[in-house]
Coordinates of C-alpha atoms and ligand atoms in Angstrom, one line a residue:
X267 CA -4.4 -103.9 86.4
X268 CA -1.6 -106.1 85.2
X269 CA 1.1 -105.4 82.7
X270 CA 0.4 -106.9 79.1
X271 CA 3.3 -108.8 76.8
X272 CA 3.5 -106.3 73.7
X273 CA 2.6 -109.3 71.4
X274 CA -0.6 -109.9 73.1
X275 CA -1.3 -106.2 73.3
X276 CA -0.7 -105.5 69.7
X277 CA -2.8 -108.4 69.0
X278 CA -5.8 -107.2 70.7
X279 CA -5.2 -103.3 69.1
X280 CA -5.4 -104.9 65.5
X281 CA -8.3 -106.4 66.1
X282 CA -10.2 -103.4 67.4
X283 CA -8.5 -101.1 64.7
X284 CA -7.8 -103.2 62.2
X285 CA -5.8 -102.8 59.0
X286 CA -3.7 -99.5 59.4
X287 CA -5.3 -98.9 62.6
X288 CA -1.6 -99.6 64.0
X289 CA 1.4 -98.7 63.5
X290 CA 4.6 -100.1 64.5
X291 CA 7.8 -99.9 61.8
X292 CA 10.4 -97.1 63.0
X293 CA 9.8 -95.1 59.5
X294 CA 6.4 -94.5 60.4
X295 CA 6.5 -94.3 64.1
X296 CA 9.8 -92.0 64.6
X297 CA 8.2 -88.9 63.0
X298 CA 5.6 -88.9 66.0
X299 CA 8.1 -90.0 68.5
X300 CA 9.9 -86.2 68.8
X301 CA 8.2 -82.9 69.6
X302 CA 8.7 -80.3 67.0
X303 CA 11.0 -78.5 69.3
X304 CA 13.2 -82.0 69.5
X305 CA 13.4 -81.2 73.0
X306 CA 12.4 -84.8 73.9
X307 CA 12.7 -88.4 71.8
X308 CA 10.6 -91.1 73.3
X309 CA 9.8 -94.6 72.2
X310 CA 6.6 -96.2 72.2
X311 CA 4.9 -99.5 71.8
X312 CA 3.3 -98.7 68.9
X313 CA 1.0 -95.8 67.2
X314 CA -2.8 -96.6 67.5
X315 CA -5.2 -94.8 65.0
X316 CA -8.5 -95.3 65.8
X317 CA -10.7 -93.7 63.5
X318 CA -14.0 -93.2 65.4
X319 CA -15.0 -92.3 69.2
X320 CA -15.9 -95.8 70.5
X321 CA -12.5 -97.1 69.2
X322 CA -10.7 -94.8 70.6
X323 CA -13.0 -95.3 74.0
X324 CA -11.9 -99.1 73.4
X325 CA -8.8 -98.3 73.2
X326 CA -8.3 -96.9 76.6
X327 CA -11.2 -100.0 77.7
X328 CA -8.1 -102.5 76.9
X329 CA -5.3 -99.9 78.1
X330 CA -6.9 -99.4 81.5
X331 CA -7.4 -103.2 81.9
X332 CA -3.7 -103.9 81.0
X333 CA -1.8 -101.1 82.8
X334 CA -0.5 -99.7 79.4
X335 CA 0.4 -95.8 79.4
X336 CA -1.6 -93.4 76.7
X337 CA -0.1 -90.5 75.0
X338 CA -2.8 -88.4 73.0
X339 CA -1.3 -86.6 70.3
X340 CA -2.8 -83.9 67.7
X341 CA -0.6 -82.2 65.2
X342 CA 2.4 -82.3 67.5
X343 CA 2.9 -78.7 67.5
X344 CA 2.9 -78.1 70.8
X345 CA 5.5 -76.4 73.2
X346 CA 6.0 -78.4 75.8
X347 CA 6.5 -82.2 75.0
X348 CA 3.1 -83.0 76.1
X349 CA 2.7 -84.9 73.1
X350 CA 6.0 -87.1 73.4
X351 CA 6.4 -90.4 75.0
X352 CA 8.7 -90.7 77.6
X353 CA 11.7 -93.0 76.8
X354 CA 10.9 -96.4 78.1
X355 CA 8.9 -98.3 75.4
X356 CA 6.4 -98.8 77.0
X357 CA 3.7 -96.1 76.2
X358 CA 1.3 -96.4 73.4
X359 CA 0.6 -93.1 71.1
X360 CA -2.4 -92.5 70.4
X361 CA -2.7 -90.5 67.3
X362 CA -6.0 -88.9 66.2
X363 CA -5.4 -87.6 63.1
X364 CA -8.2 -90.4 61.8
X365 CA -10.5 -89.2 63.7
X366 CA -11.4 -85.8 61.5
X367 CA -14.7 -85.8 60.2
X368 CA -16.5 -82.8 60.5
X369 CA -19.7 -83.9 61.8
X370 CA -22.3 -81.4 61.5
X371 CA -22.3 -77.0 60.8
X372 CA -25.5 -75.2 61.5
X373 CA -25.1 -71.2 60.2
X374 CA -28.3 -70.3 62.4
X375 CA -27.0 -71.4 65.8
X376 CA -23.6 -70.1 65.0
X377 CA -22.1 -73.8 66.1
X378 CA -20.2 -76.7 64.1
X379 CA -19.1 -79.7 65.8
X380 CA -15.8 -81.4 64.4
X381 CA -13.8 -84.1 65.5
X382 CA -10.3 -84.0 67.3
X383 CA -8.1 -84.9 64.3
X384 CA -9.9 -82.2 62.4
X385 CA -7.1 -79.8 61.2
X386 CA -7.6 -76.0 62.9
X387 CA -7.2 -74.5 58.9
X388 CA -9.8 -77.0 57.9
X389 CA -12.0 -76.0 60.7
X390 CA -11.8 -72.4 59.8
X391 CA -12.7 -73.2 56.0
X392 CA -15.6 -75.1 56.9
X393 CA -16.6 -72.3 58.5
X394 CA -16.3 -69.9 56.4
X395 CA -18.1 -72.3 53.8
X396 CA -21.3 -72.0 55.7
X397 CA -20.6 -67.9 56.3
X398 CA -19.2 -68.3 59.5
X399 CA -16.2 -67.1 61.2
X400 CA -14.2 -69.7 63.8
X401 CA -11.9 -67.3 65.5
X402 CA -8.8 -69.4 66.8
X403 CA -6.0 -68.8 64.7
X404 CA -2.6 -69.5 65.5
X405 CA 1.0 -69.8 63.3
X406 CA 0.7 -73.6 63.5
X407 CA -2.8 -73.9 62.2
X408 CA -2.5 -75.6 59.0
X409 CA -1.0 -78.5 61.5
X410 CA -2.8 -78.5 64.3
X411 CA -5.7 -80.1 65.8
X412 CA -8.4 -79.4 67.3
X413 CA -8.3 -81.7 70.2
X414 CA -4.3 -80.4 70.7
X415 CA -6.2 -76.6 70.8
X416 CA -8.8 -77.8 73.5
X417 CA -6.1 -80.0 75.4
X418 CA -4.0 -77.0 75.8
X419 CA -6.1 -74.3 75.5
X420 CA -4.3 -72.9 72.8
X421 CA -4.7 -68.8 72.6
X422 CA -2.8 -67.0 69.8
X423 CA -3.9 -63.7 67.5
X424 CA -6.9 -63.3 68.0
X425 CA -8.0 -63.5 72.3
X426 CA -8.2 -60.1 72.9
X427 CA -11.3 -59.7 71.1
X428 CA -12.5 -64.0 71.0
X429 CA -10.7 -65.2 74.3
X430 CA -8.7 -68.7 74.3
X431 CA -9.6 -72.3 72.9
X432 CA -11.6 -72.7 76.1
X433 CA -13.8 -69.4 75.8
X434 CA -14.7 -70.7 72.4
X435 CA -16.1 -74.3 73.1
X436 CA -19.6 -75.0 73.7
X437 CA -19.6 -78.7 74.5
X438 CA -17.3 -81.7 74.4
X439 CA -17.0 -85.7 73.5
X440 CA -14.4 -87.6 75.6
X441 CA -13.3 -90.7 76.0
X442 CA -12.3 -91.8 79.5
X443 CA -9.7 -93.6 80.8
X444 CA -12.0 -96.2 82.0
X445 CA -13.4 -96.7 78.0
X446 CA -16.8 -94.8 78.8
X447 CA -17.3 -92.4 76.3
X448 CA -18.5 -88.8 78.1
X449 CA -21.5 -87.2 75.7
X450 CA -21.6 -83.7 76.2
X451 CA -21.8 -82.4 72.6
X452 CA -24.6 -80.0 73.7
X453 CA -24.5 -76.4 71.2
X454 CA -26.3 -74.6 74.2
X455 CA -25.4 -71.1 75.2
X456 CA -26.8 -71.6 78.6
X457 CA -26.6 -74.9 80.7
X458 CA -25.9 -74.2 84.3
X459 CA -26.8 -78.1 85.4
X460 CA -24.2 -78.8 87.8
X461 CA -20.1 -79.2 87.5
X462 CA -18.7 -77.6 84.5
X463 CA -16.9 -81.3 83.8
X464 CA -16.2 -80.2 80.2
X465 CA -14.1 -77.1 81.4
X466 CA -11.7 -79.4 83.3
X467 CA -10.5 -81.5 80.2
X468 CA -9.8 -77.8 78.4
X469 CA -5.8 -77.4 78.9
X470 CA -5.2 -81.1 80.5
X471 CA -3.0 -82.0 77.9
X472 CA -4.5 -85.7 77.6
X473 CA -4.0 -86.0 81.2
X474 CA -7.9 -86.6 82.4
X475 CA -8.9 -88.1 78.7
X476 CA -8.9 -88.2 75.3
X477 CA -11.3 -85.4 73.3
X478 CA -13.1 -87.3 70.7
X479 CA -15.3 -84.2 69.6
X480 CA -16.0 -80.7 70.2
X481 CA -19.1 -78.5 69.7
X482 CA -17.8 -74.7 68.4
X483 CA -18.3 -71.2 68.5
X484 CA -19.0 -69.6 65.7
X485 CA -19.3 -65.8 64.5
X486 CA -20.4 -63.7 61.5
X487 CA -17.6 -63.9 59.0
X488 CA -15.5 -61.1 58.5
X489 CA -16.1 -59.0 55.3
X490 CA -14.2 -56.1 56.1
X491 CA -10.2 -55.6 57.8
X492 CA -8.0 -53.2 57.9
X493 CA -4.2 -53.8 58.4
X494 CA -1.0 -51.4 59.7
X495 CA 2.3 -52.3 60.3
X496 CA 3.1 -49.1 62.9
X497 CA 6.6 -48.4 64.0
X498 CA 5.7 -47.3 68.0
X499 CA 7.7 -45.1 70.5
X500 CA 8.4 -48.4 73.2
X501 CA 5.9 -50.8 74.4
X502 CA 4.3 -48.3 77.0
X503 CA 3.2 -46.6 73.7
X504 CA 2.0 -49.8 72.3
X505 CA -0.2 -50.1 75.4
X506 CA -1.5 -46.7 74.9
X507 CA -2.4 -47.1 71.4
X508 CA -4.1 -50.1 71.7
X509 CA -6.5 -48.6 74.4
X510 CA -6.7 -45.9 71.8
X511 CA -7.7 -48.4 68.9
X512 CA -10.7 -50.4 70.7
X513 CA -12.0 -47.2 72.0
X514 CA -12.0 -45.8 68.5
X515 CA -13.0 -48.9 66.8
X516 CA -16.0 -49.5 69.0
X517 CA -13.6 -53.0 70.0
X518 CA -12.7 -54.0 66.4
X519 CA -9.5 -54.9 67.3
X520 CA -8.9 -58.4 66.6
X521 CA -5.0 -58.4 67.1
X522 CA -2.5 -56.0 68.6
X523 CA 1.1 -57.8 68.2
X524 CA 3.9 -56.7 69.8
X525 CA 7.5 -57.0 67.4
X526 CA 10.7 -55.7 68.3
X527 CA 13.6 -54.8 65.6
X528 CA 15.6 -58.1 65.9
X529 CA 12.6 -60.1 64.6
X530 CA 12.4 -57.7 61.7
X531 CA 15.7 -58.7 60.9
X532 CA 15.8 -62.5 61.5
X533 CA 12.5 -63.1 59.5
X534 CA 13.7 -61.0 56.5
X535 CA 17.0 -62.3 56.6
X536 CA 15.6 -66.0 57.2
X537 CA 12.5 -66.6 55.5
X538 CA 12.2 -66.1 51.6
X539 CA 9.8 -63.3 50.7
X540 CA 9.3 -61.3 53.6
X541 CA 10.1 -57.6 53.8
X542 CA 10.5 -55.2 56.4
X543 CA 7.2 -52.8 55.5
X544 CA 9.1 -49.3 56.5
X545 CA 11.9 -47.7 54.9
X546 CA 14.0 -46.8 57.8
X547 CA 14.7 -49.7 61.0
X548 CA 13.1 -48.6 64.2
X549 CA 13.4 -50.4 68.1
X550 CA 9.5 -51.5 68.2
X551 CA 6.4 -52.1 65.9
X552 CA 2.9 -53.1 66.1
X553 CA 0.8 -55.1 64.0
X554 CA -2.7 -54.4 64.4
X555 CA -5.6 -55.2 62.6
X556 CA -9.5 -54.3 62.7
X557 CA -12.3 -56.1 61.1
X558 CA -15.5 -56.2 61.1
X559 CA -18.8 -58.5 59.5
X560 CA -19.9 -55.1 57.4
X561 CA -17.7 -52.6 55.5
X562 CA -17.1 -50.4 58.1
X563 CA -14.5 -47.6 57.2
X564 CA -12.5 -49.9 59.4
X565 CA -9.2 -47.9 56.9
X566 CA -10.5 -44.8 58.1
X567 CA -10.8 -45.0 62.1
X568 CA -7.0 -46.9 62.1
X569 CA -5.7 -44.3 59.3
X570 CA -7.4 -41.1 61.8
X571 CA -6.0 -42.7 65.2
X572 CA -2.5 -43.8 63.6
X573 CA -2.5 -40.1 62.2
X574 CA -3.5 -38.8 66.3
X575 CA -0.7 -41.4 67.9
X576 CA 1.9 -39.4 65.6
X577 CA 1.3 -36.6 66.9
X578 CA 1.1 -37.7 70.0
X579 CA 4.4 -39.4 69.6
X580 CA 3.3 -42.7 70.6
X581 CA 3.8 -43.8 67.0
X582 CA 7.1 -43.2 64.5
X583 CA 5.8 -44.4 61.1
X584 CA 3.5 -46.9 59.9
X585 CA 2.3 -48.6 56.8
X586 CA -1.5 -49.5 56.3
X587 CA -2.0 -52.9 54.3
X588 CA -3.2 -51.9 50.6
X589 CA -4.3 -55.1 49.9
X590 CA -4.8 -58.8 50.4
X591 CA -0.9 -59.4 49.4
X592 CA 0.5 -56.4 51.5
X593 CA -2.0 -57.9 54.6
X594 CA -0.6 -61.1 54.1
X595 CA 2.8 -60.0 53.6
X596 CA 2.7 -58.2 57.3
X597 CA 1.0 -61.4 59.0
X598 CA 4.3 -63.5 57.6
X599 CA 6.6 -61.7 59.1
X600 CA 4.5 -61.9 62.2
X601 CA 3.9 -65.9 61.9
X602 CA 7.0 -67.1 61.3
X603 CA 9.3 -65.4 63.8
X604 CA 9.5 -68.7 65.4
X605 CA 10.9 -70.3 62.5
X606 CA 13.3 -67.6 61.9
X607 CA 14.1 -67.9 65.3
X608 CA 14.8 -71.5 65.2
X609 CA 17.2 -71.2 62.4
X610 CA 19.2 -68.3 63.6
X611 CA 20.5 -70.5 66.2
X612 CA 19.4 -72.2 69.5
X613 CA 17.2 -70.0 72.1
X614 CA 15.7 -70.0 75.5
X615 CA 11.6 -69.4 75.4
X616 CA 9.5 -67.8 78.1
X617 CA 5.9 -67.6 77.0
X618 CA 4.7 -65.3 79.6
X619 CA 1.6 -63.3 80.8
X620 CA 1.4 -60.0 82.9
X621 CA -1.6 -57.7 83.1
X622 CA -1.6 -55.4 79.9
X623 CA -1.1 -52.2 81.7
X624 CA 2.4 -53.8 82.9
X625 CA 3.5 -55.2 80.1
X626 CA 6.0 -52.0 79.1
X627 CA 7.5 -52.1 83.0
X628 CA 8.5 -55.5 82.6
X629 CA 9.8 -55.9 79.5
X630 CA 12.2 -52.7 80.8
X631 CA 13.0 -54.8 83.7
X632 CA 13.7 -57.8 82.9
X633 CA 15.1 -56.8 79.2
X634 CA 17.7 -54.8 81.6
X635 CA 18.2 -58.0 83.7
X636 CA 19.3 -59.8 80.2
X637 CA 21.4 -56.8 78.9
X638 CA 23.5 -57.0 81.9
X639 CA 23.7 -60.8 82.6
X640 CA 23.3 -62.5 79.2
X641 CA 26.0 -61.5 76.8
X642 CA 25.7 -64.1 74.5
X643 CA 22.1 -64.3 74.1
X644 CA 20.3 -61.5 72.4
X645 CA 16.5 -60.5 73.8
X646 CA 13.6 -61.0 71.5
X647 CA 10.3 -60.0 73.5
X648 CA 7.7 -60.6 70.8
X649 CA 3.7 -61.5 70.8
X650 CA 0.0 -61.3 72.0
X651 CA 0.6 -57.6 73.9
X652 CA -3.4 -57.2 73.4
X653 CA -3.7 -59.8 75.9
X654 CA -0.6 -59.5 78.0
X655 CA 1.1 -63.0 76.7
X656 CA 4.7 -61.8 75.7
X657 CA 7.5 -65.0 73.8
X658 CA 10.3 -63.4 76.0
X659 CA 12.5 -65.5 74.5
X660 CA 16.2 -65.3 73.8
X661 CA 18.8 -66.5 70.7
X662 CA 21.9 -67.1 71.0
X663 CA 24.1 -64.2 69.8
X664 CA 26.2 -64.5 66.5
X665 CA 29.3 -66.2 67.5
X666 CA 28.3 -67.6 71.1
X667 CA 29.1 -71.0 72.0
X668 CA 25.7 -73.1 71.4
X669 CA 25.8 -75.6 74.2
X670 CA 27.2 -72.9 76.8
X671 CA 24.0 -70.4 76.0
X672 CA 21.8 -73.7 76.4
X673 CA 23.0 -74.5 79.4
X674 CA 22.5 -71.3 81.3
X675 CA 18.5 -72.0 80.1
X676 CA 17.6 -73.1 83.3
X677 CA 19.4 -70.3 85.1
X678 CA 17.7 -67.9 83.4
X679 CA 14.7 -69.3 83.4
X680 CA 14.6 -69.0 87.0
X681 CA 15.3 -65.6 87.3
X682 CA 12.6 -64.2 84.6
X683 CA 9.6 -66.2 85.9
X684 CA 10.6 -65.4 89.5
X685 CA 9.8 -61.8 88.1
X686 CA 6.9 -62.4 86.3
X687 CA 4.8 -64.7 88.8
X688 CA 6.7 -63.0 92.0
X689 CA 6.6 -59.5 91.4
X690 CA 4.0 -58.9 88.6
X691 CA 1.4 -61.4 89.4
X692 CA 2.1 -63.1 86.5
X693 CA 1.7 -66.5 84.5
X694 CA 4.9 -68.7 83.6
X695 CA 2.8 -70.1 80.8
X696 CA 0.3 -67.6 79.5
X697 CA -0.4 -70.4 76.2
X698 CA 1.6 -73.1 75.3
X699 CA 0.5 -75.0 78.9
X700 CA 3.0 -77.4 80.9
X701 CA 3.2 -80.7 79.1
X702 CA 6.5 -82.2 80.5
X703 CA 8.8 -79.1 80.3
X704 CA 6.9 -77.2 82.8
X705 CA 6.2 -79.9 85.4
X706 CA 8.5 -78.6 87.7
X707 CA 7.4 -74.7 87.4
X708 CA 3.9 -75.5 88.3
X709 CA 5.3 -77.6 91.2
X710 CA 7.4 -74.3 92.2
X711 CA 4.5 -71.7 91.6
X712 CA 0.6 -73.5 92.0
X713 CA -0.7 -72.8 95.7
X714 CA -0.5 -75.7 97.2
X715 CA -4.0 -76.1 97.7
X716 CA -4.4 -76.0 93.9
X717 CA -1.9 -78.6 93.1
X718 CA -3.8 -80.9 96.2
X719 CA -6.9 -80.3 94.1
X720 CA -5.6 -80.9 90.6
X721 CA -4.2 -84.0 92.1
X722 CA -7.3 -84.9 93.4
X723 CA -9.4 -84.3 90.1
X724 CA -6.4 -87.0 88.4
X725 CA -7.0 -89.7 90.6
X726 CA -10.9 -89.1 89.8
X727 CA -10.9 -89.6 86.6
X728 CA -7.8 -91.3 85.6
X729 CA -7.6 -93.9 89.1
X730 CA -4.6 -96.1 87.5
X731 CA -2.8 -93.4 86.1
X732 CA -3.1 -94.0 82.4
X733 CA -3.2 -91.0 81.2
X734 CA -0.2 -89.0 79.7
X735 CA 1.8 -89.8 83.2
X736 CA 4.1 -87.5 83.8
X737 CA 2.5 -84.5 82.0
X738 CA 1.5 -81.6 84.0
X739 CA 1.8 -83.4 87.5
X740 CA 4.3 -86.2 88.3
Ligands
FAD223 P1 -0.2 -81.7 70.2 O1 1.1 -81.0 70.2 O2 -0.3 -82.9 69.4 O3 -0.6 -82.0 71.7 C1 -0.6 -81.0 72.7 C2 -1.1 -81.6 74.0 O4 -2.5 -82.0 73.9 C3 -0.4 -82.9 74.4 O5 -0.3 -83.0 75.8 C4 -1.3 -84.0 73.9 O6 -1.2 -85.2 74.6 C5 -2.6 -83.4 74.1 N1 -3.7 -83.8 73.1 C6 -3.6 -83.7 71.8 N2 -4.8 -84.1 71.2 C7 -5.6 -84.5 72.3 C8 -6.9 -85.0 72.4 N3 -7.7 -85.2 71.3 N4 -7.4 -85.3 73.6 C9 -6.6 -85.1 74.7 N5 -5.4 -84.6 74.7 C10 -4.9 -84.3 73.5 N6 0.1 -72.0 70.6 C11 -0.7 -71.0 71.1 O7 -1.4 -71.2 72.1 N7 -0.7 -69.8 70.5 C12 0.1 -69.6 69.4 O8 0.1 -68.4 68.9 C13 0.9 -70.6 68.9 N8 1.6 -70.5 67.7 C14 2.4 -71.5 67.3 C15 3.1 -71.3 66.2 C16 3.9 -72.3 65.7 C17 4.8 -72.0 64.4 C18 4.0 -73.5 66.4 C19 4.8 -74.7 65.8 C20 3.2 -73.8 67.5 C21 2.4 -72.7 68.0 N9 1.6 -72.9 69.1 C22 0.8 -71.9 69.6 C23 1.7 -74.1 69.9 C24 0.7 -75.3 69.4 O9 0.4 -75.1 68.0 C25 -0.6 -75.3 70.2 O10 -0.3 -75.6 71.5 C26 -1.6 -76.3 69.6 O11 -2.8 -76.0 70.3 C27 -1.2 -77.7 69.8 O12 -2.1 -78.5 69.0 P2 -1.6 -79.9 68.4 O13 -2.8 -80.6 67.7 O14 -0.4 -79.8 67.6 O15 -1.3 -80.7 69.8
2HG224 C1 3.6 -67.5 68.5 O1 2.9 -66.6 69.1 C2 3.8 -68.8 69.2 O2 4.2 -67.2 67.5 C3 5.2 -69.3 69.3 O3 3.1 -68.9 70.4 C4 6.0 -68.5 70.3 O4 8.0 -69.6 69.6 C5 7.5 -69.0 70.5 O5 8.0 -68.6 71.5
ZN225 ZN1 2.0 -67.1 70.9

């Protein structure tokens, strides 16, 4: 492996992309260069865009041969920099946003295989095209990829009832760092013939190779949901109604979000056209929703157990979706607290998991923990409670000093996912993965034995080290 001069590197990238197939002028590389959080800005060599498997198998063939770094990028949606090279020049990006055909959807196997630069929205139309229902849904879905979904497992609204990116994949297409392309596209159910090699690419954030294609699940589309935006009692109610809701529903829940008051407020105040759904302001709500492939009185069960969690207390007030507007309506208030987040003012994210059942005792505990050591930051525990994965995440306070809240970050950090992994057996990244952010956690909180064999699994398939370096293990 020997290092290549750029000129001669660029050279041999034209010829196997050609035209377009490479980018290299600052407006159209400095777009991709940042993540969207603008944690990170790296520089690159240039931007390669293949546009089918083998070339992007060829493009690692000539990267592996020279000693040139890969970045894999998607949308670039993601939460932890994974996506971003690092600042020495010297990486090549590898967009895929070419490669987004998709390839084939059969209705009778409930399958559809798309490529990696497919669009998740476009994914979930083509679906729906052919009668079928592709689960995954996520805020960021009219951006990102599929390949950024499988690379880092993405979860989201919908897990409770469909699981993550990785319960939802049937077979893969990769191309690896030596320039073999690995074809596994198989839409088998059962297929116990060895290794599982596909499951280990599934959350490696471009660290063992780059997804070319991916064989789906699919379901019956939904014809039937029903909607309610419930104000609840705490979280331990929220627990307790949602245990209430799959039993009643005969598990029809398909998403059980968790919202507390303050993202009421910063998405109505923030974002044009959303409205709080209840008259009067209350501490917590839930947005839950039920649907089903047949009409199924789906308005019914949630009206009859909202009606029995009043008078049991667990819930305040709530407001059942009337329509397609009013469901919509509930879901953007939902989807865009990060935005509204982001424009309220800096803030400190924890994307957490604890077992469902604990959710309530920690958010007491550790939201006590911030009420007594964080005065200028204001606590907004948000997200996926029907699956345990809270956004525990924290905004600066109207008025604090920007830089001084940011730079107790680490800090805090340290002190909430000491909680969660210490005390509740918890995850310090139920979703968004490690990427470069979270290199250190996983260093501080993977058994050793599991970062010896993650270790061990990169230097199998990535020997020289090509791959994303310094993503999810140093
Ligand atoms: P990118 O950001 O481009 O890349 C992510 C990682 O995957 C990087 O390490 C990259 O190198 C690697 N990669 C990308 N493509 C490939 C490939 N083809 N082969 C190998 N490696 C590859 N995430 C959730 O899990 N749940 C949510 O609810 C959720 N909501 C979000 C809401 C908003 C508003 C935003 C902005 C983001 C949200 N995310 C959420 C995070 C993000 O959208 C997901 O992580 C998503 O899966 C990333 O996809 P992407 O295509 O943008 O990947
Ligand atoms: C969501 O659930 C995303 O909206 C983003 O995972 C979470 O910004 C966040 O912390
Ligand atoms: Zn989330």
């Amino acid at each position: 492996m020997k290092a290549a001069p750029q000129s001669a590197l660029l050279a041999r990238l034209e010829h196997l992309l050609g035209a377009g197939g490479v980018l290299t002028a600052e407006s159209d590389t400095a777009p991709l260069l940042t993540d969207q959080r603008e944690l990170y800005r790296g520089k690159a060599v240039a931007v390669a865009l293949p546009d089918t498997a083998p070339r992007v198998a060829a493009v690692l063939a000539l990267c592996n041969e020279t000693g040139v770094a890969v970045v894999p990028q998607g949308g670039n949606t993601g939460y932890c920099g994974g996506a971003t090279p690092d600042e020495s020049g010297a990486q090549l990006l590898v967009s895929l946003r070419r490669l987004n055909r998709i390839r084939a959807v059969d209705a009778l196997n409930y399958s559809l295989v798309a490529e990696a630069g497919c669009v998740l929205a476009d994914v979930q139309r083509a679906a729906e095209e052919a009668d079928r229902f592709f689960p995954l849904s996520l805020g960021s879905e009219g951006t990102c990829q599929i390949g950024g979904n499988l690379s880092t497992n993405a979860g989201g609204l919908h897990v409770l009832r469909y699981g993550m990116m990785r319960d939802l994949v049937l077979g893969l297409e990769v191309a690896l760092a030596d320039g073999r392309l690995l074809s596994a596209l198989t839409t088998l159910r059962k297929d116990n013939t060895g290794y599982d090699i596909k499951s280990l690419f599934l959350g490696a954030e471009g660290t063992l190779g780059i997804i070319t294609a991916a064989s789906l699940k699919l379901y019956p589309r939904m014809s039937a949901a029903a909607t309610a935006f419930a104000a609840i009692r705490d979280p331990r109610a929220a627990v307790q109604l949602l245990a209430r809701l799959r039993e009643a529903s005969g598990e029809r829940v398909s998403a059980f979000e968790l919202i507390p008051r303050l993202a009421v407020e910063l998405t109505t105040r923030h974002i044009p056209g959303v409205r709080d759904p209840l008259d009067a302001p209350h501490a917590w709500y839930v947005l839950c929703e039920l649907t089903s492939a047949r009409p199924d009185r789906l308005d019914t069960i949630l009206t009859e157990s909202l009606e029995q969690a009043l008078g049991a207390g667990l819930v305040a007030d709530a407001a059942l979706a009337r329509n397609e507007g009013e469901r919509a309506g509930f879901w953007k208030l939902r989807e865009t607290i990060p935005e509204a987040q982001r424009r309220d003012g800096a803030s400190l994210k924890h994307d957490v998991a604890v077992p469902v059942a604990a959710i309530a005792q920690f958010i007491e505990r550790a939201g006590e923990w911030v009420r007594a050591n964080v005065p200028d930051g204001r606590l907004i525990a948000y997200g996926h409670v029907g699956d345990g994965n809270l956004h525990f995440n924290l905004n600066q306070a109207p008025g604090a000093d920007r830089a001084a809240f940011l730079a107790r970050g680490e800090a805090i950090k340290r002190v909430i996912h000491d909680m969660v992994v210490r005390e509740f057996g918890g995850s310090f990244s139920a979703e968004h993965g490690i990427g470069r952010l979270k290199v250190g956690e996983l260093e501080r909180y993977a058994p050793p034995v599991e970062l010896d064999l993650m270790r061990a699994i990169k230097r199998a398939f990535d020997p020289n080290g090509i791959l994303n370096p310094g993503k999810v293990l140093r």
